[in-house]
Coordinates of C-alpha atoms and ligand atoms in Angstrom, one line a residue:
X1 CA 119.2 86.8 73.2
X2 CA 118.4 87.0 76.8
X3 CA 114.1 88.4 76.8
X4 CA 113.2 89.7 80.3
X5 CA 109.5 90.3 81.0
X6 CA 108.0 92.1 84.2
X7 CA 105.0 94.2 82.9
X8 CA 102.7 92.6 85.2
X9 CA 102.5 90.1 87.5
X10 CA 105.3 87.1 85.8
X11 CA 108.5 87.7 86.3
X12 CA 110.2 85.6 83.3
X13 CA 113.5 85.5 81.5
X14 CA 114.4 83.5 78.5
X15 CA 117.8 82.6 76.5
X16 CA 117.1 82.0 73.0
X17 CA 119.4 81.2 70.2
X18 CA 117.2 82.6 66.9
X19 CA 113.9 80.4 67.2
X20 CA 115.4 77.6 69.9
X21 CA 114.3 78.7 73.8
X22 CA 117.7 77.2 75.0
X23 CA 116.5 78.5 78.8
X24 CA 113.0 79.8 80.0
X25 CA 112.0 80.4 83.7
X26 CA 108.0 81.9 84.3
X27 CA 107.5 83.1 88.3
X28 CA 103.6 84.0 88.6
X29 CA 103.3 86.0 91.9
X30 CA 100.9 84.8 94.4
X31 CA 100.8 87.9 96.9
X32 CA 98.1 89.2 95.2
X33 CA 95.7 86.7 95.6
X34 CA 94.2 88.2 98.5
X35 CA 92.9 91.5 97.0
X36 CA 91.3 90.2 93.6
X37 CA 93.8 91.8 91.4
X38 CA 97.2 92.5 90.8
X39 CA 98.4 95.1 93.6
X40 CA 101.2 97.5 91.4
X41 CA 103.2 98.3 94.3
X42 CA 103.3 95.0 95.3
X43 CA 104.2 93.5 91.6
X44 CA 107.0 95.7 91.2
X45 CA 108.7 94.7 94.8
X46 CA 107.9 91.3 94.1
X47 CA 109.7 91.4 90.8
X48 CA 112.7 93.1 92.1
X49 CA 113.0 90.2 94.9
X50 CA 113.4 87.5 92.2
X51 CA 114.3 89.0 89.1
X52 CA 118.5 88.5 90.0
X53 CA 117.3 84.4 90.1
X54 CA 114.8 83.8 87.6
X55 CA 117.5 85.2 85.2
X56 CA 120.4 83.1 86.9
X57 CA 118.3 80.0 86.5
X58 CA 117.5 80.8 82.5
X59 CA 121.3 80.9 81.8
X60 CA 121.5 78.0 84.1
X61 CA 118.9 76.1 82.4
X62 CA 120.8 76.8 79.0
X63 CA 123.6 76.1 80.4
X64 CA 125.7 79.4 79.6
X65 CA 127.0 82.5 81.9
X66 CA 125.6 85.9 81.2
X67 CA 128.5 86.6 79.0
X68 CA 127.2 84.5 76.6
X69 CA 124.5 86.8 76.0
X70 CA 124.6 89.0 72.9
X71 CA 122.3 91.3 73.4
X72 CA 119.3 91.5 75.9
X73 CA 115.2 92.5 74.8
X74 CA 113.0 93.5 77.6
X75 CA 109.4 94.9 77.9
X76 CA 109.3 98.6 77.7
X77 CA 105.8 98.8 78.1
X78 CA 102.5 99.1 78.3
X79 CA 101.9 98.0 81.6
X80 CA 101.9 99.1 85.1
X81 CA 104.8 101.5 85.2
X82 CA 106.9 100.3 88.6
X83 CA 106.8 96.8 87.2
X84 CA 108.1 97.5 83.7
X85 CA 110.4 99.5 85.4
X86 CA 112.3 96.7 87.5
X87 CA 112.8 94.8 83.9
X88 CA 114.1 97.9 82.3
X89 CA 116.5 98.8 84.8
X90 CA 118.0 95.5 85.5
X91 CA 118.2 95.4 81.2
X92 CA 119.7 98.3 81.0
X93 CA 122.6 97.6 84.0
X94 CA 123.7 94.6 82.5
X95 CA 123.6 95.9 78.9
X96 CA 126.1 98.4 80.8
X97 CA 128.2 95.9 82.5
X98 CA 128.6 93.8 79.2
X99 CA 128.9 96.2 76.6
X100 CA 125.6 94.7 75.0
X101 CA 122.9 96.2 73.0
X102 CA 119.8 96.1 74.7
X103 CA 116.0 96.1 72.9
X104 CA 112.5 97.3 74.2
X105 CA 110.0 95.3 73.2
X106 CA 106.2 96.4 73.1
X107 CA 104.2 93.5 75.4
X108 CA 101.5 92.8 72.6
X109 CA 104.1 92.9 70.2
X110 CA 105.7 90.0 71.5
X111 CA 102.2 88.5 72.1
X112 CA 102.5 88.2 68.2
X113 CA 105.5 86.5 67.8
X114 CA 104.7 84.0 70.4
X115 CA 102.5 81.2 68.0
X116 CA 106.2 81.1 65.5
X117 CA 108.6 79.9 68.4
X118 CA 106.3 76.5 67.7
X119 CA 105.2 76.8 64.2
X120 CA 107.2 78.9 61.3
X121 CA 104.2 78.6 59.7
X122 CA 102.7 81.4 62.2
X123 CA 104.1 84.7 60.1
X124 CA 102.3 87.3 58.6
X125 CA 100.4 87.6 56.7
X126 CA 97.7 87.2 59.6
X127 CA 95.0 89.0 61.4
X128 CA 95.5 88.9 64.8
X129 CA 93.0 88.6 67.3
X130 CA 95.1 90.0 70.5
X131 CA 93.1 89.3 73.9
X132 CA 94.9 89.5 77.6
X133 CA 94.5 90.9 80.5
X134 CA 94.9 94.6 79.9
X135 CA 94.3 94.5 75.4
X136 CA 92.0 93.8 73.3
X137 CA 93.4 94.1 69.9
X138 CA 92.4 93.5 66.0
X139 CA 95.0 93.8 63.6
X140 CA 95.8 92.7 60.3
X141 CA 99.6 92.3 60.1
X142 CA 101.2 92.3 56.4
X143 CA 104.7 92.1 57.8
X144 CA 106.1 91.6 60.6
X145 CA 106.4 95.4 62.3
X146 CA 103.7 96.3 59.6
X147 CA 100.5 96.6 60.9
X148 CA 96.8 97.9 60.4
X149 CA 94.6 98.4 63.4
X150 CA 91.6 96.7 62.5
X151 CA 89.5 97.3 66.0
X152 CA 89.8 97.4 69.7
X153 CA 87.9 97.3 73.0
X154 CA 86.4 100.6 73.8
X155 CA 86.4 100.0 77.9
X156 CA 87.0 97.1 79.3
X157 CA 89.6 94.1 77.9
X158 CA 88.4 90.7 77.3
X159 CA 90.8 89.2 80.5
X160 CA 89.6 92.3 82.5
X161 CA 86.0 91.1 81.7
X162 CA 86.9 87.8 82.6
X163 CA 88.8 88.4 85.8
X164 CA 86.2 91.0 86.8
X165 CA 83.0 88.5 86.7
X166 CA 84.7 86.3 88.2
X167 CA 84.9 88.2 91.3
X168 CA 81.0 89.1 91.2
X169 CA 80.8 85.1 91.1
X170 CA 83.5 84.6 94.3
X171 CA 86.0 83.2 92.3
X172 CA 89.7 83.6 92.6
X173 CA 92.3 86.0 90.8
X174 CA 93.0 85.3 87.7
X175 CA 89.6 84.2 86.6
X176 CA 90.1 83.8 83.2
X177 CA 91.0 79.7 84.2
X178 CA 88.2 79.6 87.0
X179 CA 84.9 81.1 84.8
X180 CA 86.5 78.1 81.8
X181 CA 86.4 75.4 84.0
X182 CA 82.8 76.3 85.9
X183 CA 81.5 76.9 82.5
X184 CA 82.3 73.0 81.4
X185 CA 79.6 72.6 84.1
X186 CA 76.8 75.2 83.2
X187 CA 74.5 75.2 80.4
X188 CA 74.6 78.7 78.3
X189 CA 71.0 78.7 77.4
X190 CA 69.4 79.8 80.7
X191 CA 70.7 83.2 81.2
X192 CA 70.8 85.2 77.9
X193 CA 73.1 87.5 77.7
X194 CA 73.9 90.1 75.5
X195 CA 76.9 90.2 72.1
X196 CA 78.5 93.5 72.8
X197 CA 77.9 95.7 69.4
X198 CA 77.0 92.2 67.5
X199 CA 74.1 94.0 65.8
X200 CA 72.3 92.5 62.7
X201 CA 71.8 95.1 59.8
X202 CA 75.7 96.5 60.6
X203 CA 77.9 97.2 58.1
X204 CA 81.5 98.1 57.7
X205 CA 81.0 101.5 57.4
X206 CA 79.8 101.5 60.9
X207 CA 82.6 102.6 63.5
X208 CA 81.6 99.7 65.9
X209 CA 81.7 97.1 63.1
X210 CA 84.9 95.3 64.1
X211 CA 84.9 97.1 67.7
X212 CA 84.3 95.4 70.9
X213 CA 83.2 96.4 74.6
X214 CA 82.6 94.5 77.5
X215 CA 81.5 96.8 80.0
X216 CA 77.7 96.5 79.1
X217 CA 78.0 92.9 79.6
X218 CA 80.2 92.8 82.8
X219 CA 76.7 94.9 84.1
X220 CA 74.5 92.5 83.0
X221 CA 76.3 89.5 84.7
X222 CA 76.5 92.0 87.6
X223 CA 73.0 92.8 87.5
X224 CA 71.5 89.4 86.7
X225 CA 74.1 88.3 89.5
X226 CA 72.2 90.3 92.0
X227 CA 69.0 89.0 91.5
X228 CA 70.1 85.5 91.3
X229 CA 71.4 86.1 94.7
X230 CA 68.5 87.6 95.9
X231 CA 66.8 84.9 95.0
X232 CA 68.7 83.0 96.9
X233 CA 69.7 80.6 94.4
X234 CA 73.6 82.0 93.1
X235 CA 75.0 78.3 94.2
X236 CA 73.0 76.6 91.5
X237 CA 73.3 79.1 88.9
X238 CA 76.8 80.1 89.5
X239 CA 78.1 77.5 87.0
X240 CA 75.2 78.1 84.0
X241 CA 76.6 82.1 84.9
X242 CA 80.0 81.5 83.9
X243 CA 79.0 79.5 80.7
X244 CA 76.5 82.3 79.5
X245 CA 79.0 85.0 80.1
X246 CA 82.0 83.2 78.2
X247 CA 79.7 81.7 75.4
X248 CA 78.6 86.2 75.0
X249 CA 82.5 86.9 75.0
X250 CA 83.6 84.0 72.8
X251 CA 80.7 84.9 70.4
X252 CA 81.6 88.5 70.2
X253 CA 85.7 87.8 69.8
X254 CA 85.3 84.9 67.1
X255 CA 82.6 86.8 65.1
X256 CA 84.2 90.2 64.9
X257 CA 87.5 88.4 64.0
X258 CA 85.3 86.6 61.1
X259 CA 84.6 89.8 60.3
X260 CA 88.2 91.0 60.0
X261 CA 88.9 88.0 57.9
X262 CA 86.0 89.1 55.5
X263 CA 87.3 93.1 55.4
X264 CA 90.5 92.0 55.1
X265 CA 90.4 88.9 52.6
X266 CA 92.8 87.1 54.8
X267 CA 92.1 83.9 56.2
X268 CA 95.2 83.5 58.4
X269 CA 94.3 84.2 61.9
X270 CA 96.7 84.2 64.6
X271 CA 95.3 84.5 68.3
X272 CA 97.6 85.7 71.1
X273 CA 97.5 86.9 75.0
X274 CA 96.3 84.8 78.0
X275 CA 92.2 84.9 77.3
X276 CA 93.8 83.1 74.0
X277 CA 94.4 79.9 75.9
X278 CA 90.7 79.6 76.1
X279 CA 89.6 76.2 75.2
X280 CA 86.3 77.4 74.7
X281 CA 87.4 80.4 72.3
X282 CA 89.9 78.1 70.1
X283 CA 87.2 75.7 69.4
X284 CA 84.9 78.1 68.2
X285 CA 87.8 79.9 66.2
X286 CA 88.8 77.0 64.6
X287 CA 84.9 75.9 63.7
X288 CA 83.8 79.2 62.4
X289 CA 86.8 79.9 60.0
X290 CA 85.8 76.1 58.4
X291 CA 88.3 74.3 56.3
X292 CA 89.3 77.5 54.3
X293 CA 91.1 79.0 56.9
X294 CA 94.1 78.6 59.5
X295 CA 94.3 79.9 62.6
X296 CA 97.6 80.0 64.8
X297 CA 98.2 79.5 68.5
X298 CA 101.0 78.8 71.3
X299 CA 100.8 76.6 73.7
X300 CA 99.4 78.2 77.3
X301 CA 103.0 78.7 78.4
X302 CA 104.0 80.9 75.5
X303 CA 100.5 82.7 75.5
X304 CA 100.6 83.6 79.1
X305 CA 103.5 86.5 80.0
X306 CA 106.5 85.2 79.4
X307 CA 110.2 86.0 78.4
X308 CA 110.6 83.8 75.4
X309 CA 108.2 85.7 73.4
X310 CA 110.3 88.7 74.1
X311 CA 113.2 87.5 73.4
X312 CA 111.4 86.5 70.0
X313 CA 110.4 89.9 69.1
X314 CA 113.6 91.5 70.2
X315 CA 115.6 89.9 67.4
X316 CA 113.4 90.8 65.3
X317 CA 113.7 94.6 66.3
X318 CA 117.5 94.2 66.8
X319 CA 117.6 92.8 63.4
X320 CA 116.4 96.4 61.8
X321 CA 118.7 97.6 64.4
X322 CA 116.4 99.0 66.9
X323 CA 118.7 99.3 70.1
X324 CA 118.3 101.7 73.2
X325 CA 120.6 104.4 74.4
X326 CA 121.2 104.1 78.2
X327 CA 117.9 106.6 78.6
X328 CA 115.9 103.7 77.5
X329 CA 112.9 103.9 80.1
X330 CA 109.7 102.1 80.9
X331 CA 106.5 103.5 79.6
X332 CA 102.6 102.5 80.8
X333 CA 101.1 103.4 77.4
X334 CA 103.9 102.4 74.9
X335 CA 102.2 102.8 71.8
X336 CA 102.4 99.6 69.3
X337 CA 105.4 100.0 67.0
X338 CA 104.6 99.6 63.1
X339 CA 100.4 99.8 64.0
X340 CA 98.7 102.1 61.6
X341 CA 95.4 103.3 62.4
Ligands
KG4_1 O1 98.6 87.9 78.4 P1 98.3 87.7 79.9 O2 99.0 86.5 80.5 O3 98.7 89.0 80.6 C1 98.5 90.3 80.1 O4 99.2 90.7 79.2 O5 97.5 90.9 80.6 O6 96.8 87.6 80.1 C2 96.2 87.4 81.4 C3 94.7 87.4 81.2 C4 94.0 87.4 82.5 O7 92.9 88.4 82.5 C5 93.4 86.0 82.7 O8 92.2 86.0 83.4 C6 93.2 85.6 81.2 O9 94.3 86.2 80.5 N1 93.1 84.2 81.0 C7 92.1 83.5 80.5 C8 92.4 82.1 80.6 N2 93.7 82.0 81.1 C9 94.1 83.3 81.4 N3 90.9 83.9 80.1 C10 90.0 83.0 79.7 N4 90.2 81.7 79.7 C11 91.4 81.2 80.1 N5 91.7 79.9 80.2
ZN2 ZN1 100.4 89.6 78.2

C-alpha cells in the first residue's frame, strides 16, 4: 500500500506491506515560517513541487518501483482544500496509469490507526482522545470504523490554541514544540488561568460535560499577555506564561477524557494528532488513568502528519472494499466515516 498525505503542510508518502512501513518519507514545509501560520496557497504549490520525489524516495527507500504497489490510500480530507487536492490528484493519475484501486482516507481517521503500526495492542476498543492542529475530537471507538462521538471543541482546536499563544508570546510557527519547551522553564502557579467548561457540580447530562473550548482561554493568555507587557515585564514572565497556559489545556484534555472513560466504562485510551506528542499531556494521561487503565501512543513521527498512518487506515478501508471511482475528489470538511453522533 502506497499512503500519500498532503492535507496540510507535510508532504509524506509511505509503502507499507500490512503493518511493516517498508518506506516512509515526511517533508515539513518551511515557507511558511514567515507569516505565523500555514499560508494555503503556498502549501498546495509547495506540495505539488515535491510530491513526484518524496514518493520516488518511499519506493526507493523500500526498495521497489511503483508497480509494486497494489493499491494506493490518500487523504481525501478535511483539510485545506488545494492541498488535499495535489494528493488526490497525483492518487488518482497513478491509480489510472497502473490499473490500481485507490482509497480516501479521512485525516483523523488515520490519526487512529497510527498508535497500532507500533503496538497491536493499540485496537479498539478505546476512547480516543484526537488533538491536532485543526481537531479536537472525543470518541469511543468499539470497532475499528465504528465509532461514537463522545465530545469535541466548540471553537478553537487544542494545536490551534497552542500555535495561536504562541504567537501572542513571539514564538515561532508551529508552537505546539516552542510553548513545551518554555514551559519546562516556568512555574504554572503564578498566572492562574482558567479549565475551559471544567466546572464542579457538572454532570453528564449537561451538553458541555465532555466538550471542550479554547477560545476563552486563548483571551485570557491574550489579555493577561497585555498587561504583563505593559508592565514591562513579558521577558520574565514569558516562560511561567507558557507553563500556566499548557498546564489549563493539559488539565482540561486529560480530565474530560477521564470523564469519557467514566461515561463509557472503558479504560483503554488511545491519544492521537500532533498536540498528542506532548510530554506534558502523556504524563498526565498516563498518571490520572492510574494502574487500571492503558493508554496508547505513537512515537512523534507517526503522530505528526504523515503517510504511514494513511497507508494504515487505507487497508483497512480497502479491506471492506471501499475504493474510489476516478471522480474521487478532495473535500475540506470530509465528515468522519463510521462516527455516530
Ligand atoms: O496532527 P498534526 O501534525 O497536524 C494536523 O492534523 O493539524 O498536528 C499539528 C499540531 C500543531 O498545532 C502543533 O502546534 C501541535 O500539533 N503540536 C504540539 C506539539 N507538537 C506539535 N502541541 C503541543 N505540544 C507539542 N509538543
Ligand atoms: Zn494531523
Amino acid at each position: 500500500m502506497l499512503g500519500l498525505e498532503t492535507s496540510c503542510d507535510e508532504t509524506s508518502a509511505a509503502i507499507l506491506r500490512r503493518d511493516e512501513i517498508l518506506g516512509h518519507v515526511i517533508l515539513s514545509q518551511d515557507e511558511h515560517r514567515l507569516y505565523g501560520g500555514v499560508v494555503p496557497e503556498l502549501a498546495a504549490r509547495a506540495h505539488l513541487a515535491v510530491i513526484d520525489d518524496v514518493v520516488r524516495e518511499a519506493l526507493d527507500e523500500a526498495g521497489v518501483g511503483l508497480g509494486a504497489v497494489d493499491a494506493i490510500g490518500v487523504t481525501a480530507g478535511p483539510g485545506l482544500i488545494g492541498a488535499l487536492l495535489v494528493g488526490v490528484c497525483w492518487a488518482r493519475a497513478a491509480a489510472f496509469a497502473l490499473d490500481r484501486p485507490v482509497v480516501p482516507v479521512h485525516h483523523m481517521e488515520a490519526h487512529l490507526f497510527a498508535p497500532s503500526l507500533e503496538n497491536p495492542e493499540a485496537r479498539p476498543p478505546f476512547v480516543a482522545l484526537l488533538v491536532s492542529g485543526g481537531h479536537t475530537l472525543l470518541l469511543h471507538a468499539l470497532a475499528w470504523g465504528d465509532y461514537r462521538l463522545l465530545g469535541q471543541t466548540r471553537d478553537d482546536a487544542a494545536g490551534e490554541a497552542y500555535d495561536k499563544v504562541a504567537k501572542l508570546l513571539g514564538l515561532p510557527y508551529p508552537g505546539g514544540p516552542q510553548i513545551e519547551r518554555l514551559a519546562r522553564e516556568g512555574d504554572p502557579g503564578r498566572h492562574p488561568f482558567p479549565r475551559p467548561m471544567l466546572r464542579g457540580g457538572q454532570s453528564p447530562d449537561d451538553p458541555d460535560y465532555l466538550d471542550v473550548s479554547f477560545s476563552g482561554l486563548k483571551t485570557a493568555v491574550s489579555t493577561r499577555v497585555a498587561e504583563v507587557a505593559h508592565q514591562g515585564k513579558l521577558e520574565r514572565e514569558r516562560a511561567h506564561l507558557a507553563a500556566a497556559f499548557q498546564e489549563a489545556v493539559v488539565d482540561t484534555l486529560v480530565s474530560k477524557t477521564m470523564r469519557a472513560v467514566e461515561v463509557t466504562g472503558c479504560p483503554r485510551v488511545l491519544m492521537g494528532g500532533g498536540v498528542s506528542v506532548n510530554q506534558a499531556l502523556r504524563q498526565e494521561m498516563t498518571s490520572r488513568l492510574g494502574d487500571g487503565g492503558e493508554v496508547f501512543w505513537a512515537s512523534p513521527r507517526l503522530s505528526l502528519d504523515n503517510g504511514a498512518m494513511v497507508a494504515r487506515a487505507a487497508a483497512f478501508r480497502l479491506e471492506r472494499g471501499e475504493v474510489a471511482g476516478p471522480e474521487l475528489s478532495a473535500r475540506a470538511a470530509l465528515p468522519f466515516p463510521g462516527l455516530v453522533e
